């Protein structure tokens, strides 16, 4: 069962002879740059779980927006990380957190590289650069996100010049002002990437023969098959990508610039059949959306290493009258972990349930109730009994 909504269908009327357009877009970038929130804003629905912590997204998720004869298919990918990070921080045995970003790219018609405009890094992450070089035939755009937090908007131009090597769509950077006076979009007529992209960028040509040999070797391997150190060393002296077709300044949080980006993607859509039915919003199952939303809310409230390790399962999903009753179980390894998950007087778990309830209700357009149970070794965690035992232990130690 995939998520499709007839209740708030965006427009299910299709003309018989209308030419269909479709664009499959890979959304890639480092962790915590706002890829999932950007995806949600682009499809006008909260299908992807979002938190304040990195690595909320651990595998590709597809979100779909169909309006009239045009369809946009977004593949929101995990942040580009190394094996060490996946094992030690996220504690994920699933290789998809490493390989899915490239899987999103290799099947895409267009690539959105998302960069956090607020951080001090004036370079594109080497893992992202490796993918861009491997798939240089696929058109790409740079999205500078979180501009609502940038005090000096003029600084964005300097950053853009570095990240694009001073070139957008094969032309020197020129900036247009939006009608409201805000930085909007770097101009330059869109050309077909296969016709306009050079085989080798100036940055590559400047490197020595030894670098060229290493470059050829590493580009034969998928990004996740290259070590973090290998790609970091290879692109140590390369900060940007010269083949971006466009640059967009957006705030996924406030919505600034989102309409312009979406309109542009519609404009460059390819004339081909839609991939999904018009009413579909995501390929993700509703129960999985619920599970991911619960984990995301825990990431906002408890130490990330605990939230990553939680086993979350939706055990009940039943209609009772007009209300959808949802029960989710959170399995903890130890009582002390369960106590953190529940929180003082149950405040943490109540806050999580409240937020998940609201987000799912908005997404599903359905009255519902979410109940979260915490278990330790398969048994329901009793916080009152646990606290009583702790108090007895403390008194014994004091005596």
Coordinates of C-alpha atoms in Angstrom, one line a residue:
X1 CA 0.0 0.0 0.0
X2 CA 1.5 3.3 -1.1
X3 CA 0.3 6.7 -0.1
X4 CA -2.2 8.3 -2.5
X5 CA -4.8 10.8 -1.6
X6 CA -8.1 11.2 -3.4
X7 CA -9.4 13.3 -0.5
X8 CA -7.2 16.3 -1.4
X9 CA -6.4 15.4 -5.0
X10 CA -4.5 18.3 -6.6
X11 CA -6.4 18.0 -9.9
X12 CA -7.3 14.6 -11.2
X13 CA -8.7 15.9 -14.6
X14 CA -6.4 15.0 -17.5
X15 CA -7.0 16.0 -21.1
X16 CA -6.9 13.1 -23.6
X17 CA -4.4 14.7 -26.0
X18 CA -2.3 16.6 -23.4
X19 CA 1.4 16.1 -23.8
X20 CA 2.8 14.7 -20.5
X21 CA 6.0 15.9 -19.0
X22 CA 8.0 14.2 -16.2
X23 CA 11.3 14.9 -14.5
X24 CA 13.0 12.6 -12.0
X25 CA 15.2 14.6 -9.6
X26 CA 17.9 13.3 -7.3
X27 CA 18.3 15.4 -4.1
X28 CA 21.8 15.0 -2.8
X29 CA 24.2 16.7 -0.4
X30 CA 26.0 16.4 3.0
X31 CA 24.0 15.4 6.1
X32 CA 21.8 18.1 7.8
X33 CA 21.6 20.6 4.9
X34 CA 17.8 20.4 4.7
X35 CA 17.3 17.9 1.8
X36 CA 14.2 16.3 3.3
X37 CA 12.5 19.5 4.3
X38 CA 13.3 20.9 0.8
X39 CA 11.7 17.8 -0.7
X40 CA 8.6 18.2 1.5
X41 CA 8.2 21.9 0.4
X42 CA 8.6 21.0 -3.3
X43 CA 5.9 18.4 -3.2
X44 CA 3.7 20.5 -0.8
X45 CA 3.4 17.6 1.8
X46 CA 5.3 16.3 4.7
X47 CA 6.2 12.9 3.3
X48 CA 9.8 12.8 4.5
X49 CA 10.7 12.7 8.2
X50 CA 12.6 15.8 9.4
X51 CA 14.6 16.5 12.6
X52 CA 17.3 18.9 13.8
X53 CA 19.8 16.1 13.8
X54 CA 21.9 14.7 10.9
X55 CA 21.2 11.3 9.4
X56 CA 17.4 11.4 9.9
X57 CA 17.1 10.0 6.3
X58 CA 18.9 6.6 6.1
X59 CA 17.7 5.4 2.7
X60 CA 16.2 6.8 -0.5
X61 CA 12.6 8.0 -0.3
X62 CA 10.5 9.0 -3.3
X63 CA 8.1 11.9 -3.3
X64 CA 5.8 12.8 -6.2
X65 CA 4.1 16.0 -7.3
X66 CA 1.7 15.9 -10.2
X67 CA 0.0 19.1 -11.4
X68 CA -1.9 19.1 -14.7
X69 CA 0.2 17.3 -17.3
X70 CA 3.5 17.7 -15.5
X71 CA 5.0 15.3 -12.9
X72 CA 8.0 15.8 -10.7
X73 CA 9.5 12.8 -9.0
X74 CA 12.0 13.6 -6.2
X75 CA 14.3 11.0 -4.7
X76 CA 15.4 12.4 -1.3
X77 CA 18.7 10.6 -0.4
X78 CA 20.7 10.1 2.8
X79 CA 23.5 12.6 3.5
X80 CA 26.8 11.6 2.0
X81 CA 28.8 9.9 4.7
X82 CA 31.7 7.5 5.1
X83 CA 31.7 3.9 6.4
X84 CA 33.1 5.0 9.8
X85 CA 30.4 7.5 10.3
X86 CA 27.7 5.0 9.4
X87 CA 29.0 2.4 11.8
X88 CA 30.0 4.5 14.8
X89 CA 27.5 7.4 14.7
X90 CA 24.4 6.1 13.0
X91 CA 25.2 2.5 14.0
X92 CA 23.6 1.3 10.8
X93 CA 24.5 -2.1 9.4
X94 CA 22.5 -1.2 6.3
X95 CA 24.7 -0.3 3.4
X96 CA 22.0 1.7 1.8
X97 CA 22.9 4.8 3.8
X98 CA 26.2 4.7 1.9
X99 CA 25.0 3.6 -1.6
X100 CA 21.6 5.2 -1.9
X101 CA 22.8 8.7 -2.8
X102 CA 24.5 7.3 -5.9
X103 CA 21.5 5.1 -6.8
X104 CA 19.4 8.2 -6.7
X105 CA 21.8 10.0 -9.1
X106 CA 22.2 7.2 -11.6
X107 CA 18.5 7.0 -12.3
X108 CA 17.9 10.8 -12.3
X109 CA 17.1 13.2 -15.1
X110 CA 18.3 16.1 -13.0
X111 CA 20.4 16.5 -9.9
X112 CA 19.8 19.0 -7.1
X113 CA 22.9 19.5 -5.0
X114 CA 21.8 21.1 -1.7
X115 CA 24.3 23.2 0.2
X116 CA 23.9 24.8 3.7
X117 CA 24.5 28.5 3.1
X118 CA 25.0 29.2 6.8
X119 CA 28.1 27.0 7.4
X120 CA 31.6 28.2 6.7
X121 CA 32.6 25.5 4.2
X122 CA 33.2 27.2 0.9
X123 CA 33.5 23.9 -1.0
X124 CA 31.3 21.1 -2.3
X125 CA 31.9 17.9 -0.2
X126 CA 34.3 15.6 -2.0
X127 CA 31.8 12.7 -1.9
X128 CA 29.3 14.9 -3.8
X129 CA 32.0 16.0 -6.2
X130 CA 32.9 12.4 -7.0
X131 CA 29.3 11.6 -7.9
X132 CA 29.0 14.8 -10.1
X133 CA 32.2 13.8 -11.9
X134 CA 31.0 10.2 -12.4
X135 CA 27.6 11.4 -13.8
X136 CA 28.6 14.6 -15.5
X137 CA 26.2 13.8 -18.4
X138 CA 23.3 14.4 -16.0
X139 CA 22.2 18.1 -15.7
X140 CA 22.5 19.5 -12.2
X141 CA 21.6 22.6 -10.3
X142 CA 23.0 24.0 -7.0
X143 CA 20.5 24.9 -4.2
X144 CA 21.8 27.1 -1.5
X145 CA 19.5 26.4 1.5
X146 CA 18.8 28.2 4.8
X147 CA 19.2 31.7 3.4
X148 CA 16.8 32.9 6.0
X149 CA 19.7 32.6 8.5
X150 CA 22.2 34.5 6.4
X151 CA 22.6 38.0 7.7
X152 CA 24.5 39.4 4.7
X153 CA 22.7 38.2 1.5
X154 CA 25.5 39.7 -0.6
X155 CA 27.8 37.0 0.9
X156 CA 25.8 34.4 -1.1
X157 CA 27.3 35.7 -4.4
X158 CA 30.9 35.1 -3.2
X159 CA 30.0 31.6 -2.0
X160 CA 28.3 30.9 -5.3
X161 CA 31.3 31.9 -7.3
X162 CA 33.5 29.4 -5.4
X163 CA 31.0 26.5 -5.5
X164 CA 30.5 27.0 -9.2
X165 CA 34.1 27.9 -10.1
X166 CA 32.8 31.2 -11.3
X167 CA 30.6 29.6 -14.0
X168 CA 27.0 28.7 -14.4
X169 CA 25.6 27.1 -17.6
X170 CA 29.0 27.7 -19.2
X171 CA 28.8 31.5 -18.7
X172 CA 30.4 33.8 -16.1
X173 CA 28.1 34.4 -13.2
X174 CA 25.5 37.2 -13.5
X175 CA 23.0 37.9 -10.7
X176 CA 19.4 38.9 -11.3
X177 CA 17.4 40.7 -8.6
X178 CA 14.0 39.4 -7.8
X179 CA 11.1 41.9 -8.0
X180 CA 11.2 42.1 -4.1
X181 CA 14.9 43.0 -4.2
X182 CA 16.1 39.6 -2.9
X183 CA 18.7 37.4 -4.6
X184 CA 16.8 35.0 -6.7
X185 CA 18.4 32.9 -9.3
X186 CA 21.6 33.0 -11.3
X187 CA 20.7 33.6 -14.9
X188 CA 21.8 31.9 -18.0
X189 CA 19.8 30.2 -20.7
X190 CA 19.4 26.4 -20.1
X191 CA 21.0 24.2 -22.7
X192 CA 21.0 20.5 -23.0
X193 CA 23.8 19.2 -20.8
X194 CA 25.0 16.6 -23.3
X195 CA 25.7 19.4 -25.8
X196 CA 27.1 22.1 -23.5
X197 CA 29.2 20.3 -20.9
X198 CA 32.9 20.0 -21.5
X199 CA 34.5 16.7 -21.2
X200 CA 37.1 18.0 -18.8
X201 CA 36.8 21.0 -16.5
X202 CA 39.6 23.5 -16.2
X203 CA 40.2 22.2 -12.6
X204 CA 40.9 18.7 -14.0
X205 CA 43.2 20.0 -16.7
X206 CA 45.3 21.9 -14.1
X207 CA 46.2 18.7 -12.2
X208 CA 49.4 16.7 -12.7
X209 CA 49.7 13.3 -14.5
X210 CA 49.7 11.4 -11.2
X211 CA 46.4 13.0 -10.2
X212 CA 44.9 12.3 -13.6
X213 CA 45.7 8.6 -13.2
X214 CA 44.2 8.5 -9.7
X215 CA 41.2 10.4 -11.0
X216 CA 40.6 7.9 -13.8
X217 CA 40.9 5.0 -11.4
X218 CA 38.5 6.3 -8.8
X219 CA 35.9 7.4 -11.3
X220 CA 35.6 3.7 -12.3
X221 CA 34.3 2.9 -8.9
X222 CA 31.0 3.8 -7.2
X223 CA 31.4 6.5 -4.6
X224 CA 30.6 4.2 -1.7
X225 CA 33.3 1.8 -2.9
X226 CA 35.9 4.5 -2.5
X227 CA 37.2 5.3 0.9
X228 CA 36.5 8.7 2.5
X229 CA 40.2 9.4 2.4
X230 CA 40.6 8.6 -1.3
X231 CA 37.9 11.0 -2.4
X232 CA 39.0 13.7 0.1
X233 CA 42.6 13.5 -1.2
X234 CA 41.5 13.5 -4.9
X235 CA 39.4 16.7 -4.6
X236 CA 41.6 18.4 -2.0
X237 CA 42.3 21.3 -4.4
X238 CA 39.0 21.4 -6.1
X239 CA 36.2 23.4 -4.4
X240 CA 33.4 23.6 -6.9
X241 CA 31.6 22.2 -9.9
X242 CA 31.7 24.0 -13.2
X243 CA 28.7 22.3 -14.9
X244 CA 25.8 23.6 -12.8
X245 CA 23.1 24.8 -15.1
X246 CA 21.5 27.0 -12.5
X247 CA 21.8 28.2 -8.9
X248 CA 18.9 28.8 -6.5
X249 CA 18.7 30.6 -3.2
X250 CA 16.0 29.1 -1.0
X251 CA 14.8 28.6 2.6
X252 CA 13.1 25.3 3.0
X253 CA 12.0 26.5 6.4
X254 CA 10.2 29.7 5.4
X255 CA 9.4 28.7 1.8
X256 CA 11.4 31.5 0.2
X257 CA 12.5 30.6 -3.3
X258 CA 10.7 27.3 -3.3
X259 CA 8.1 28.3 -5.9
X260 CA 10.8 29.5 -8.3
X261 CA 12.8 26.3 -8.0
X262 CA 9.7 24.2 -8.5
X263 CA 8.6 26.2 -11.5
X264 CA 12.1 25.8 -13.0
X265 CA 11.9 22.0 -12.6
X266 CA 8.5 22.0 -14.3
X267 CA 9.9 24.1 -17.1
X268 CA 12.8 21.7 -17.8
X269 CA 10.6 18.6 -17.5
X270 CA 11.1 16.0 -20.3
X271 CA 8.3 15.0 -22.6
X272 CA 7.6 11.5 -21.5
X273 CA 4.9 9.4 -19.7
X274 CA 4.3 9.9 -16.0
X275 CA 6.0 7.3 -13.8
X276 CA 3.3 7.3 -11.2
X277 CA -0.5 7.7 -11.1
X278 CA -1.6 11.3 -10.7
X279 CA -2.9 10.9 -7.1
X280 CA 0.2 9.3 -5.8
X281 CA 2.3 11.3 -3.3
X282 CA 5.0 8.8 -2.3
X283 CA 6.0 5.2 -2.7
X284 CA 6.6 5.0 1.0
X285 CA 4.1 3.0 3.0
X286 CA 2.1 4.9 5.6
X287 CA 3.3 2.7 8.5
X288 CA 6.9 3.4 7.5
X289 CA 6.2 7.2 7.4
X290 CA 4.8 6.8 10.9
X291 CA 7.9 4.9 12.1
X292 CA 10.3 7.4 10.6
X293 CA 8.4 10.3 12.0
X294 CA 8.6 8.8 15.5
X295 CA 12.4 8.4 15.2
X296 CA 12.7 11.9 13.9
X297 CA 10.9 13.3 16.9
X298 CA 13.0 11.3 19.3
X299 CA 16.1 12.7 17.5
X300 CA 14.8 16.2 18.5
X301 CA 14.5 15.2 22.1
X302 CA 17.0 12.6 23.3
X303 CA 20.7 11.9 22.5
X304 CA 21.0 10.9 18.9
X305 CA 23.0 7.7 19.6
X306 CA 19.9 6.4 21.6
X307 CA 17.4 7.5 19.0
X308 CA 19.4 5.8 16.1
X309 CA 19.4 2.5 18.1
X310 CA 15.7 2.3 18.8
X311 CA 13.7 -0.4 17.2
X312 CA 10.3 1.1 16.2
X313 CA 7.4 -0.9 14.8
X314 CA 3.8 0.0 14.1
X315 CA 1.8 -2.9 15.5
X316 CA -1.7 -1.6 15.0
X317 CA -3.3 0.4 12.2
X318 CA -7.1 0.1 12.5
X319 CA -10.1 2.3 11.8
X320 CA -12.5 2.7 14.7
X321 CA -15.4 4.6 13.4
X322 CA -13.9 7.7 11.7
X323 CA -10.7 7.6 13.7
X324 CA -7.5 5.8 12.7
X325 CA -6.0 4.1 15.7
X326 CA -2.2 3.7 15.5
X327 CA -0.1 1.8 18.1
X328 CA 3.7 1.9 17.8
X329 CA 6.1 -0.1 19.9
X330 CA 9.6 1.2 20.8
X331 CA 12.0 -1.5 21.8
X332 CA 14.9 -0.5 24.2
X333 CA 17.8 -2.7 25.2
X334 CA 17.9 -1.6 28.8
X335 CA 15.7 0.0 31.5
X336 CA 17.9 3.1 31.7
X337 CA 17.4 3.7 28.0
X338 CA 13.7 3.2 28.3
X339 CA 13.6 5.8 31.1
X340 CA 15.2 8.4 28.8
X341 CA 12.8 7.5 26.0
X342 CA 9.8 8.0 28.3
X343 CA 11.2 11.1 29.9
X344 CA 10.5 12.6 33.3
X345 CA 6.8 12.0 34.1
X346 CA 6.4 10.7 30.6
X347 CA 6.8 14.2 29.1
X348 CA 9.2 13.1 26.3
X349 CA 7.1 10.3 24.9
X350 CA 3.9 12.4 25.2
X351 CA 5.5 15.2 23.2
X352 CA 6.7 12.8 20.5
X353 CA 3.2 11.2 20.2
X354 CA 1.6 14.7 20.0
X355 CA 3.9 15.9 17.2
X356 CA 3.6 12.6 15.2
X357 CA -0.2 12.7 15.6
X358 CA -0.3 16.2 14.2
X359 CA 2.0 15.6 11.3
X360 CA 0.3 12.4 10.2
X361 CA -3.1 14.0 10.6
X362 CA -2.1 16.8 8.2
X363 CA -0.5 14.4 5.8
X364 CA -3.3 11.8 5.7
X365 CA -6.1 14.3 6.0
X366 CA -7.6 11.8 8.5
X367 CA -8.5 12.1 12.2
X368 CA -6.2 9.7 14.1
X369 CA -4.7 8.9 17.4
X370 CA -1.1 7.7 17.9
X371 CA -0.2 5.7 21.0
X372 CA 3.5 4.8 21.6
X373 CA 4.4 1.9 23.9
X374 CA 7.9 1.4 25.3
X375 CA 9.3 -2.1 25.8
X376 CA 12.4 -3.6 27.3
X377 CA 13.2 -7.2 26.2
X378 CA 9.6 -7.6 24.9
X379 CA 7.9 -6.4 28.2
X380 CA 6.2 -3.1 28.7
X381 CA 8.3 -0.6 30.5
X382 CA 6.8 0.5 33.9
X383 CA 8.4 3.8 34.7
X384 CA 6.8 4.0 38.1
X385 CA 8.2 0.6 39.1
X386 CA 11.6 1.5 37.7
X387 CA 11.8 4.8 39.6
X388 CA 10.7 3.0 42.8
X389 CA 13.5 0.4 42.4
X390 CA 16.0 3.3 41.9
X391 CA 14.8 5.0 45.0
X392 CA 15.2 1.9 47.1
X393 CA 18.7 1.4 45.7
X394 CA 19.7 4.9 46.5
X395 CA 18.4 4.6 50.1
X396 CA 20.3 1.3 50.5
X397 CA 23.5 3.0 49.3
X398 CA 23.0 5.9 51.7
X399 CA 22.5 3.5 54.7

